[in-house]
Coordinates of C-alpha atoms and ligand atoms in Angstrom, one line a residue:
M1 CA -121.1 60.4 30.7
E2 CA -121.3 57.6 27.9
K3 CA -125.1 55.2 28.4
T4 CA -125.9 51.6 27.1
F5 CA -129.0 49.7 26.9
L6 CA -128.8 46.7 28.1
M7 CA -131.6 44.0 28.5
V8 CA -132.2 40.6 30.6
K9 CA -134.1 38.8 27.6
P10 CA -137.2 36.3 28.6
D11 CA -135.2 33.4 29.0
G12 CA -133.0 35.3 31.3
V13 CA -135.8 36.5 33.2
Q14 CA -137.6 33.0 33.4
R15 CA -134.6 31.8 34.6
G16 CA -133.7 33.9 37.5
L17 CA -130.7 35.8 36.3
I18 CA -132.1 39.3 36.4
G19 CA -129.8 39.8 40.2
E20 CA -126.9 38.2 39.1
I21 CA -126.8 40.4 35.7
V22 CA -127.5 43.5 37.7
S23 CA -125.0 42.5 40.4
R24 CA -122.3 42.3 37.7
F25 CA -122.6 45.6 36.1
E26 CA -123.1 47.4 39.8
K27 CA -119.5 45.5 40.9
K28 CA -117.9 46.5 37.5
G29 CA -118.4 50.1 38.7
F30 CA -121.3 50.9 36.3
Q31 CA -124.2 52.9 37.5
L32 CA -128.0 52.0 36.5
V33 CA -129.7 55.6 35.6
G34 CA -133.4 53.5 34.6
A35 CA -134.9 49.9 34.3
K36 CA -138.1 48.4 34.2
L37 CA -139.3 44.6 33.8
M38 CA -142.1 45.1 30.5
T39 CA -143.1 42.9 27.6
I40 CA -142.2 44.3 24.4
S41 CA -145.0 44.7 21.7
K42 CA -144.5 43.0 18.3
E43 CA -144.1 46.5 16.6
L44 CA -141.1 47.7 19.2
A45 CA -139.7 43.8 18.9
E46 CA -139.4 44.8 15.1
Q47 CA -138.0 48.3 15.2
H48 CA -135.4 46.9 17.6
Y49 CA -134.3 44.3 15.4
G50 CA -134.6 46.3 12.4
E51 CA -131.5 45.8 11.4
H52 CA -132.4 42.1 11.2
K53 CA -135.5 42.2 9.3
E54 CA -134.1 40.3 6.4
R55 CA -132.4 37.7 8.2
P56 CA -134.4 34.3 8.3
F57 CA -134.1 33.9 11.9
F58 CA -136.1 37.4 12.3
G59 CA -139.5 36.2 12.9
D60 CA -138.3 33.3 15.4
L61 CA -136.5 36.2 17.3
V62 CA -139.4 38.3 17.1
E63 CA -141.6 35.8 18.6
F64 CA -139.0 35.0 21.1
I65 CA -138.2 38.3 22.4
T66 CA -142.0 39.2 22.7
S67 CA -142.8 36.1 24.6
G68 CA -142.2 36.8 28.1
P69 CA -141.2 39.8 30.3
V70 CA -137.7 41.2 29.4
F71 CA -136.0 43.8 32.3
A72 CA -134.5 46.9 30.5
M73 CA -131.8 48.7 31.4
V74 CA -129.6 51.8 31.3
W75 CA -126.4 51.6 32.5
Q76 CA -124.0 54.1 32.5
G77 CA -120.1 54.7 32.8
E78 CA -116.8 55.0 31.3
N79 CA -116.6 52.9 28.0
V80 CA -119.7 51.5 28.8
I81 CA -121.4 50.3 25.5
H82 CA -117.9 48.3 24.7
T83 CA -117.0 46.8 28.3
A84 CA -120.6 45.6 28.6
R85 CA -120.4 43.9 25.2
Q86 CA -117.2 42.2 26.8
M87 CA -119.0 41.4 29.5
M88 CA -122.2 39.7 27.7
G89 CA -119.7 37.8 25.4
S90 CA -119.8 36.4 22.1
T91 CA -123.3 36.6 20.4
N92 CA -123.2 32.7 20.0
P93 CA -123.0 31.0 23.5
K94 CA -121.1 28.2 22.6
D95 CA -117.9 30.6 21.0
A96 CA -118.2 33.0 24.5
V97 CA -115.6 32.3 26.7
Q98 CA -116.0 31.9 30.7
G99 CA -116.5 34.2 32.5
T100 CA -118.9 36.3 30.6
I101 CA -122.5 36.1 30.7
R102 CA -123.1 34.1 27.7
G103 CA -120.3 31.7 28.1
D104 CA -121.5 31.5 31.9
F105 CA -125.1 30.8 31.6
G106 CA -126.0 30.2 27.8
L107 CA -125.9 27.5 25.4
T108 CA -128.0 28.5 22.0
V109 CA -127.5 31.8 20.1
G110 CA -131.5 31.9 20.3
K111 CA -131.3 31.9 24.1
N112 CA -128.6 34.0 25.0
I113 CA -129.8 35.9 27.7
I114 CA -129.1 39.4 27.6
H115 CA -129.1 42.4 24.7
G116 CA -126.2 45.1 24.5
S117 CA -126.1 48.0 22.2
D118 CA -123.0 47.4 20.2
S119 CA -122.1 51.0 19.4
T120 CA -122.6 54.7 20.3
E121 CA -125.6 55.2 17.8
S122 CA -127.2 52.0 18.8
A123 CA -127.0 52.9 22.4
E124 CA -128.8 56.4 21.5
R125 CA -131.9 54.8 19.3
E126 CA -132.0 51.7 21.7
I127 CA -132.6 54.0 24.7
S128 CA -135.3 56.6 23.1
L129 CA -137.2 53.3 21.8
F130 CA -137.4 51.9 25.5
F131 CA -137.3 54.7 27.9
K132 CA -138.9 58.2 27.7
D133 CA -136.3 61.3 29.4
A134 CA -138.3 61.2 32.5
E135 CA -137.8 57.3 33.4
L136 CA -133.9 58.0 33.3
E137 CA -132.2 59.2 36.8
E138 CA -129.2 62.0 36.8
Y139 CA -127.3 60.9 40.1
S140 CA -124.4 61.1 41.9
K141 CA -122.7 58.5 43.6
L142 CA -120.1 59.0 46.2
I143 CA -118.8 55.8 45.8
N144 CA -117.9 56.9 42.2
S145 CA -114.8 58.6 43.7
W146 CA -113.0 55.5 44.2
I147 CA -113.5 54.3 40.7
Y148 CA -112.7 57.3 38.7
Ligands
IDP201 P1 -125.9 40.6 19.3 O1 -127.3 40.8 20.0 O2 -125.0 40.0 19.9 O3 -125.8 42.5 19.2 P2 -126.8 40.5 16.6 O4 -125.9 39.6 15.9 O5 -127.1 41.9 16.8 O6 -126.3 39.5 17.8 O7 -128.2 39.2 16.9 C1 -129.4 39.9 17.8 C2 -129.8 38.5 17.8 O8 -130.4 37.6 17.1 C3 -128.8 37.4 18.8 O9 -128.7 38.1 20.3 C4 -129.5 36.3 18.8 O10 -130.4 36.1 19.9 C5 -130.3 36.4 17.4 N1 -129.3 35.8 16.8 C6 -128.2 36.0 16.0 N2 -127.9 35.4 15.0 C7 -129.1 34.4 15.0 C8 -128.7 33.2 14.1 O11 -128.4 32.8 13.6 N3 -130.0 32.2 14.9 C9 -131.0 32.4 15.5 N4 -131.3 34.0 16.0 C10 -129.8 34.4 15.9

């Protein structure tokens, strides 16, 4: 089953949005297979956002993502990578449609509440950056037979 890496950023944690965000993915039918509250080191932040290291906002992005705890998660389900990105909304909350997480709760691109992997390759890379295999649970839920 497809897996993705999702993370409530420090602004989302501070604003008390962990429960709201987890709830949206649970209600959609996705299954949580790993989660932890953690503070990201500068090294991990630079690896995670490595593709943006030449961008002018890279320094601010690393500073922000390490500024307080994040809630890191792995979710699984059919088409979860793409669907989670749709549920998050556009990178800039001003363009994100209402009903999406960024559309409902965010105002600025620098504090856009949630991260989600954008491809199969980035999902695999990000899951292994943040989680050891032993931190991911494999379990079946009876409700899945009412979803699939
Ligand atoms: P994504 O988070 O929707 O995948 P990316 O383009 O991968 O978007 O950018 C990573 C993060 O960098 C964004 O979520 C946002 O917080 C931040 N970011 C992107 N563009 C800008 C910008 O122009 N100014 C400041 N921060 C930005």
